[in-house]
Amino acid sequence: MQPFSSILPEIQQILRRHTPTLDGWLMYDNCCSNPRVIKLLGLPPNIFLTRRFVYWIPAQGEPIKIAHFVDAELTSALPGILFIYSSWQELDAILKVNLQGVHKIAMEYSPYNRIPTISQVDAGTIEWIRDLKIKIFSSWSLLEPFVAKLTQTQMEMHRQASAVILQAMDGAWKLIQEKVKKKERLTELDIQNYLLHVLEKHSCITDHPPICAVGPHAASPHYAPTIQTNCEIGEGDLVLIDCWCKKKELHAHYADHTQVAFVGKNPPQNFVRAYKAVVEAQQGALAFLKDRIEKGVDVTGAEVDIQARTILT
């Protein structure tokens, strides 16, 4: 990510063209409770702010940073005028003075908590700001361009990780086919170990082993094979493989694929029906996304999700 001082002008430009027009962005953190803001500000990932910290970015003008005297030095690299407090009363007074004349601000808040990942500000702090007669809007459209956008290098690493997963899965299905034909024993853990071997061979890492789930296990969203639950794979089984990994490089992002297959020549009709429905939903969602992009119209993940769910329904 770029140094915060270099993206500050872009943030203020977005604020000025935001609808409704915002007076600024109020970033609030308490003991590193707001990780996306910590990351955006370029503070060290291992930093620990022990008290409440406020960073005010006006649509125009110099930012304001309000830090407890214990933590003030930790934020010294950030641009802006520093105000130091030692009690909550001082913090309250400093904030009131600096927000005079402000009516609309952005915070890490989501109305009705519709987007939980953005709701980092507690209800009490929201009440505190609203008591100043200030309207609060979600900062998601301000955060998104900076914390949810991959660089060209990250996209390439993502594609590489994706290719490794698909190669591993292709090999896993071939292994299942060979073992079942020869009537040799093969289990969920065998496939898991095979996938891990391929990931490691291609310098990829994962935070959790891949999932191979047979039959009823495939219906459990959080199933993972263990020695106690390990199931054999045989003809007539439905098998789900879920695998994710990222390149063993700094700032690499995860790729993730899930595939389901029937072991045999004639899958049951309810399997076929479900499969066709998923394919149709996928194609419909992709067509919708492609149309929006070609027309230059903004589109959100939620809108694509609705398209797929509507088709499935």
Short mmCIF file of C-alpha atoms in Angstrom, two decimals:
data_model
loop_
_atom_site.label_atom_id
_atom_site.label_comp_id
_atom_site.label_asym_id
_atom_site.label_seq_id
_atom_site.Cartn_x
_atom_site.Cartn_y
_atom_site.Cartn_z
CA MET A 1 0.00 0.00 0.00
CA GLN A 2 1.18 3.54 -0.75
CA PRO A 3 2.33 5.82 2.10
CA PHE A 4 -0.70 7.50 3.65
CA SER A 5 0.60 11.02 2.94
CA SER A 6 0.56 10.24 -0.79
CA ILE A 7 -3.08 9.06 -0.83
CA LEU A 8 -4.42 11.79 1.48
CA PRO A 9 -5.16 14.22 -1.42
CA GLU A 10 -7.07 11.46 -3.23
CA ILE A 11 -9.14 10.74 -0.10
CA GLN A 12 -10.05 14.41 0.22
CA GLN A 13 -10.98 14.54 -3.46
CA ILE A 14 -13.32 11.56 -2.97
CA LEU A 15 -14.83 13.28 0.06
CA ARG A 16 -15.61 16.40 -1.96
CA ARG A 17 -17.40 14.47 -4.68
CA HIS A 18 -19.13 12.05 -2.32
CA THR A 19 -22.93 11.90 -2.40
CA PRO A 20 -24.16 13.24 -0.05
CA THR A 21 -21.25 15.68 0.17
CA LEU A 22 -19.34 14.95 3.35
CA ASP A 23 -17.53 17.41 5.57
CA GLY A 24 -14.89 14.82 6.35
CA TRP A 25 -13.93 11.35 7.53
CA LEU A 26 -13.63 10.66 11.25
CA MET A 27 -11.45 7.62 11.92
CA TYR A 28 -11.84 6.22 15.41
CA ASP A 29 -9.83 3.49 17.09
CA ASN A 30 -9.69 2.05 20.58
CA CYS A 31 -6.85 -0.40 21.31
CA CYS A 32 -6.52 -1.29 17.60
CA SER A 33 -10.24 -2.04 17.25
CA ASN A 34 -10.33 -0.63 13.71
CA PRO A 35 -7.80 -2.74 11.72
CA ARG A 36 -8.69 -1.38 8.27
CA VAL A 37 -8.02 2.18 9.38
CA ILE A 38 -4.76 1.10 11.05
CA LYS A 39 -3.71 -0.48 7.75
CA LEU A 40 -4.83 2.49 5.63
CA LEU A 41 -2.95 4.96 7.82
CA GLY A 42 0.19 2.91 7.29
CA LEU A 43 0.74 2.29 10.99
CA PRO A 44 2.91 -0.78 11.77
CA PRO A 45 0.86 -4.02 11.79
CA ASN A 46 2.19 -4.87 15.26
CA ILE A 47 1.37 -1.45 16.74
CA PHE A 48 -0.70 -1.37 19.91
CA LEU A 49 -2.57 1.85 20.67
CA THR A 50 -3.53 1.58 24.32
CA ARG A 51 -6.06 4.42 24.35
CA ARG A 52 -8.67 5.99 22.09
CA PHE A 53 -7.26 7.59 18.95
CA VAL A 54 -9.12 9.89 16.56
CA TYR A 55 -7.98 11.01 13.13
CA TRP A 56 -10.07 13.67 11.40
CA ILE A 57 -9.70 14.19 7.65
CA PRO A 58 -11.65 17.25 6.52
CA ALA A 59 -12.77 17.47 2.90
CA GLN A 60 -10.40 20.42 2.65
CA GLY A 61 -7.56 21.46 4.90
CA GLU A 62 -5.07 19.78 7.21
CA PRO A 63 -6.01 16.62 9.14
CA ILE A 64 -6.31 16.56 12.92
CA LYS A 65 -4.98 13.71 15.06
CA ILE A 66 -6.08 13.32 18.68
CA ALA A 67 -4.03 10.89 20.74
CA HIS A 68 -3.55 10.08 24.39
CA PHE A 69 -0.19 11.28 25.70
CA VAL A 70 0.82 7.61 26.21
CA ASP A 71 0.32 6.86 22.48
CA ALA A 72 1.14 10.23 20.89
CA GLU A 73 4.61 9.20 19.72
CA LEU A 74 3.20 6.15 17.90
CA THR A 75 1.25 8.40 15.53
CA SER A 76 4.01 10.96 14.95
CA ALA A 77 4.58 9.91 11.32
CA LEU A 78 1.00 10.74 10.32
CA PRO A 79 0.38 14.12 8.67
CA GLY A 80 -1.77 16.59 10.58
CA ILE A 81 -1.99 18.78 13.66
CA LEU A 82 -1.54 16.79 16.88
CA PHE A 83 -3.77 17.30 19.92
CA ILE A 84 -2.87 15.38 23.08
CA TYR A 85 -5.35 14.46 25.81
CA SER A 86 -5.03 12.75 29.18
CA SER A 87 -8.69 12.38 30.22
CA TRP A 88 -11.95 11.61 28.45
CA GLN A 89 -13.16 15.11 29.27
CA GLU A 90 -10.18 16.58 27.38
CA LEU A 91 -10.80 14.24 24.46
CA ASP A 92 -14.45 15.30 24.35
CA ALA A 93 -13.56 19.00 24.45
CA ILE A 94 -10.90 18.71 21.72
CA LEU A 95 -13.28 16.81 19.46
CA LYS A 96 -16.11 19.31 19.94
CA VAL A 97 -13.85 22.25 19.06
CA ASN A 98 -12.50 20.60 15.91
CA LEU A 99 -15.91 19.44 14.69
CA GLN A 100 -17.62 22.81 15.02
CA GLY A 101 -19.63 23.54 11.88
CA VAL A 102 -19.43 19.92 10.75
CA HIS A 103 -22.74 18.30 9.76
CA LYS A 104 -22.01 15.11 7.74
CA ILE A 105 -19.14 12.72 8.29
CA ALA A 106 -18.04 9.22 7.35
CA MET A 107 -17.12 6.59 9.94
CA GLU A 108 -16.56 2.83 9.97
CA TYR A 109 -20.27 2.27 10.39
CA SER A 110 -22.87 0.31 8.45
CA PRO A 111 -26.58 1.15 8.82
CA TYR A 112 -28.31 -1.73 10.63
CA ASN A 113 -24.93 -3.56 10.48
CA ARG A 114 -25.75 -4.68 6.93
CA ILE A 115 -22.02 -4.96 6.17
CA PRO A 116 -20.51 -6.35 9.41
CA THR A 117 -16.91 -6.09 8.17
CA ILE A 118 -17.18 -2.29 8.00
CA SER A 119 -18.94 -1.81 11.36
CA GLN A 120 -15.95 -1.19 13.62
CA VAL A 121 -17.23 1.78 15.64
CA ASP A 122 -19.17 0.87 18.79
CA ALA A 123 -22.71 2.10 19.43
CA GLY A 124 -21.63 4.35 22.32
CA THR A 125 -19.19 6.26 20.12
CA ILE A 126 -21.88 6.66 17.44
CA GLU A 127 -24.19 8.13 20.13
CA TRP A 128 -21.39 10.46 21.25
CA ILE A 129 -20.90 11.86 17.72
CA ARG A 130 -24.62 12.09 16.98
CA ASP A 131 -25.06 14.07 20.20
CA LEU A 132 -22.98 16.76 18.46
CA LYS A 133 -25.81 17.03 15.87
CA ILE A 134 -23.67 15.31 13.23
CA LYS A 135 -25.05 12.81 10.72
CA ILE A 136 -22.94 9.69 10.23
CA PHE A 137 -22.57 7.86 6.92
CA SER A 138 -20.67 4.69 6.11
CA SER A 139 -17.03 5.06 5.07
CA TRP A 140 -17.09 1.92 2.90
CA SER A 141 -16.86 3.87 -0.36
CA LEU A 142 -13.82 5.73 0.99
CA LEU A 143 -12.04 2.64 2.29
CA GLU A 144 -12.76 0.41 -0.67
CA PRO A 145 -10.44 2.02 -3.26
CA PHE A 146 -7.49 1.64 -0.89
CA VAL A 147 -7.98 -1.55 1.14
CA ALA A 148 -9.91 -3.67 -1.38
CA LYS A 149 -7.92 -3.01 -4.54
CA LEU A 150 -5.09 -5.29 -5.59
CA THR A 151 -1.89 -4.13 -7.24
CA GLN A 152 -0.78 -5.68 -10.54
CA THR A 153 1.75 -7.78 -8.61
CA GLN A 154 -0.93 -8.98 -6.18
CA MET A 155 -3.27 -9.89 -9.06
CA GLU A 156 -0.52 -11.90 -10.71
CA MET A 157 0.22 -13.76 -7.45
CA HIS A 158 -3.51 -14.39 -7.08
CA ARG A 159 -3.66 -15.90 -10.60
CA GLN A 160 -0.62 -18.06 -9.86
CA ALA A 161 -2.18 -19.38 -6.65
CA SER A 162 -5.44 -20.06 -8.50
CA ALA A 163 -3.58 -22.06 -11.17
CA VAL A 164 -1.83 -24.12 -8.50
CA ILE A 165 -5.16 -24.99 -6.85
CA LEU A 166 -6.73 -26.05 -10.14
CA GLN A 167 -3.70 -28.19 -10.95
CA ALA A 168 -3.89 -29.81 -7.51
CA MET A 169 -7.62 -30.47 -7.88
CA ASP A 170 -7.16 -31.95 -11.36
CA GLY A 171 -4.58 -34.35 -9.94
CA ALA A 172 -6.86 -35.21 -7.00
CA TRP A 173 -9.75 -36.17 -9.29
CA LYS A 174 -7.45 -38.33 -11.39
CA LEU A 175 -6.16 -40.01 -8.24
CA ILE A 176 -9.74 -40.73 -7.11
CA GLN A 177 -10.59 -42.14 -10.55
CA GLU A 178 -7.55 -44.43 -10.59
CA LYS A 179 -7.98 -45.72 -7.03
CA VAL A 180 -11.71 -46.36 -7.39
CA LYS A 181 -11.21 -48.23 -10.68
CA LYS A 182 -8.58 -50.44 -9.03
CA LYS A 183 -10.77 -50.78 -5.92
CA GLU A 184 -7.89 -49.52 -3.77
CA ARG A 185 -8.46 -47.76 -0.45
CA LEU A 186 -8.54 -43.96 -0.66
CA THR A 187 -9.76 -41.59 2.05
CA GLU A 188 -10.56 -37.93 2.60
CA LEU A 189 -7.25 -37.47 4.45
CA ASP A 190 -5.34 -39.05 1.55
CA ILE A 191 -6.75 -36.42 -0.81
CA GLN A 192 -6.09 -33.66 1.72
CA ASN A 193 -2.44 -34.73 2.02
CA TYR A 194 -2.10 -34.92 -1.77
CA LEU A 195 -3.41 -31.37 -2.16
CA LEU A 196 -1.08 -30.06 0.55
CA HIS A 197 1.87 -31.71 -1.20
CA VAL A 198 1.06 -29.92 -4.48
CA LEU A 199 0.63 -26.55 -2.73
CA GLU A 200 3.96 -26.90 -0.96
CA LYS A 201 5.69 -28.00 -4.16
CA HIS A 202 4.62 -24.72 -5.82
CA SER A 203 5.64 -22.47 -2.89
CA CYS A 204 2.09 -21.84 -1.70
CA ILE A 205 0.83 -21.69 1.88
CA THR A 206 -2.56 -22.01 3.54
CA ASP A 207 -3.94 -21.13 6.96
CA HIS A 208 -5.91 -24.38 7.15
CA PRO A 209 -5.60 -27.73 5.34
CA PRO A 210 -7.84 -28.25 2.26
CA ILE A 211 -11.16 -30.01 2.67
CA CYS A 212 -12.18 -33.29 1.10
CA ALA A 213 -15.72 -34.22 2.12
CA VAL A 214 -17.57 -37.38 1.05
CA GLY A 215 -21.33 -37.92 1.01
CA PRO A 216 -23.08 -36.41 4.06
CA HIS A 217 -19.83 -34.68 5.05
CA ALA A 218 -20.16 -32.49 1.93
CA ALA A 219 -23.38 -31.05 3.37
CA SER A 220 -21.58 -29.72 6.47
CA PRO A 221 -20.17 -26.24 5.66
CA HIS A 222 -17.43 -26.45 8.30
CA TYR A 223 -16.51 -30.10 7.94
CA ALA A 224 -12.82 -30.99 7.88
CA PRO A 225 -11.52 -34.58 7.80
CA THR A 226 -9.88 -35.90 10.96
CA ILE A 227 -8.59 -39.32 11.98
CA GLN A 228 -11.90 -39.86 13.81
CA THR A 229 -14.17 -38.78 10.91
CA ASN A 230 -12.02 -39.85 7.96
CA CYS A 231 -14.21 -41.45 5.29
CA GLU A 232 -13.31 -43.74 2.40
CA ILE A 233 -14.11 -42.71 -1.18
CA GLY A 234 -15.93 -45.22 -3.34
CA GLU A 235 -18.15 -45.56 -6.40
CA GLY A 236 -21.49 -43.80 -6.06
CA ASP A 237 -20.12 -41.16 -3.69
CA LEU A 238 -20.48 -37.41 -3.97
CA VAL A 239 -17.12 -35.77 -3.25
CA LEU A 240 -16.46 -32.12 -2.44
CA ILE A 241 -12.98 -30.60 -2.58
CA ASP A 242 -12.38 -27.12 -1.18
CA CYS A 243 -8.88 -25.70 -1.45
CA TRP A 244 -7.36 -22.26 -0.89
CA CYS A 245 -3.82 -20.95 -0.79
CA LYS A 246 -1.60 -17.96 -1.50
CA LYS A 247 1.94 -17.55 -2.74
CA LYS A 248 4.59 -17.50 -0.05
CA GLU A 249 5.26 -13.82 -0.72
CA LEU A 250 4.66 -10.56 1.15
CA HIS A 251 1.22 -9.02 0.43
CA ALA A 252 0.04 -12.09 -1.50
CA HIS A 253 -3.72 -12.74 -1.55
CA TYR A 254 -5.60 -16.02 -1.27
CA ALA A 255 -7.19 -17.86 -4.17
CA ASP A 256 -10.00 -20.30 -3.40
CA HIS A 257 -11.77 -22.97 -5.44
CA THR A 258 -14.47 -25.49 -4.56
CA GLN A 259 -15.40 -28.38 -6.84
CA VAL A 260 -17.92 -31.19 -6.47
CA ALA A 261 -18.00 -34.44 -8.44
CA PHE A 262 -19.92 -37.69 -8.54
CA VAL A 263 -17.82 -40.86 -8.52
CA GLY A 264 -19.50 -42.97 -11.19
CA LYS A 265 -21.17 -42.84 -14.60
CA ASN A 266 -24.80 -42.06 -13.74
CA PRO A 267 -25.32 -39.44 -11.03
CA PRO A 268 -28.75 -39.33 -9.33
CA GLN A 269 -31.23 -36.88 -10.85
CA ASN A 270 -31.35 -34.68 -7.75
CA PHE A 271 -27.57 -34.20 -8.09
CA VAL A 272 -27.94 -33.29 -11.75
CA ARG A 273 -30.78 -30.88 -11.02
CA ALA A 274 -28.81 -29.08 -8.30
CA TYR A 275 -25.70 -28.90 -10.49
CA LYS A 276 -27.61 -27.39 -13.42
CA ALA A 277 -29.20 -24.81 -11.12
CA VAL A 278 -25.79 -23.73 -9.80
CA VAL A 279 -24.33 -23.48 -13.32
CA GLU A 280 -27.30 -21.39 -14.49
CA ALA A 281 -26.98 -19.08 -11.46
CA GLN A 282 -23.25 -18.68 -12.09
CA GLN A 283 -23.72 -17.91 -15.79
CA GLY A 284 -26.53 -15.45 -15.03
CA ALA A 285 -24.44 -13.62 -12.43
CA LEU A 286 -21.43 -13.42 -14.76
CA ALA A 287 -23.58 -12.15 -17.65
CA PHE A 288 -25.02 -9.44 -15.38
CA LEU A 289 -21.52 -8.45 -14.22
CA LYS A 290 -20.15 -8.38 -17.77
CA ASP A 291 -23.05 -6.21 -18.98
CA ARG A 292 -22.55 -3.68 -16.17
CA ILE A 293 -18.81 -3.45 -16.73
CA GLU A 294 -19.14 -3.04 -20.51
CA LYS A 295 -21.65 -0.22 -19.97
CA GLY A 296 -19.35 1.45 -17.45
CA VAL A 297 -21.97 1.21 -14.72
CA ASP A 298 -20.88 0.76 -11.10
CA VAL A 299 -21.75 -2.66 -9.70
CA THR A 300 -21.46 -4.13 -6.23
CA GLY A 301 -20.90 -7.67 -5.03
CA ALA A 302 -24.32 -7.54 -3.37
CA GLU A 303 -26.01 -6.92 -6.73
CA VAL A 304 -24.22 -9.87 -8.33
CA ASP A 305 -25.18 -12.03 -5.35
CA ILE A 306 -28.85 -11.07 -5.76
CA GLN A 307 -28.76 -12.14 -9.43
CA ALA A 308 -27.43 -15.60 -8.52
CA ARG A 309 -29.83 -16.06 -5.60
CA THR A 310 -32.83 -15.02 -7.72
CA ILE A 311 -32.03 -17.67 -10.32
CA LEU A 312 -31.56 -20.35 -7.64
CA THR A 313 -34.85 -19.38 -5.99
#
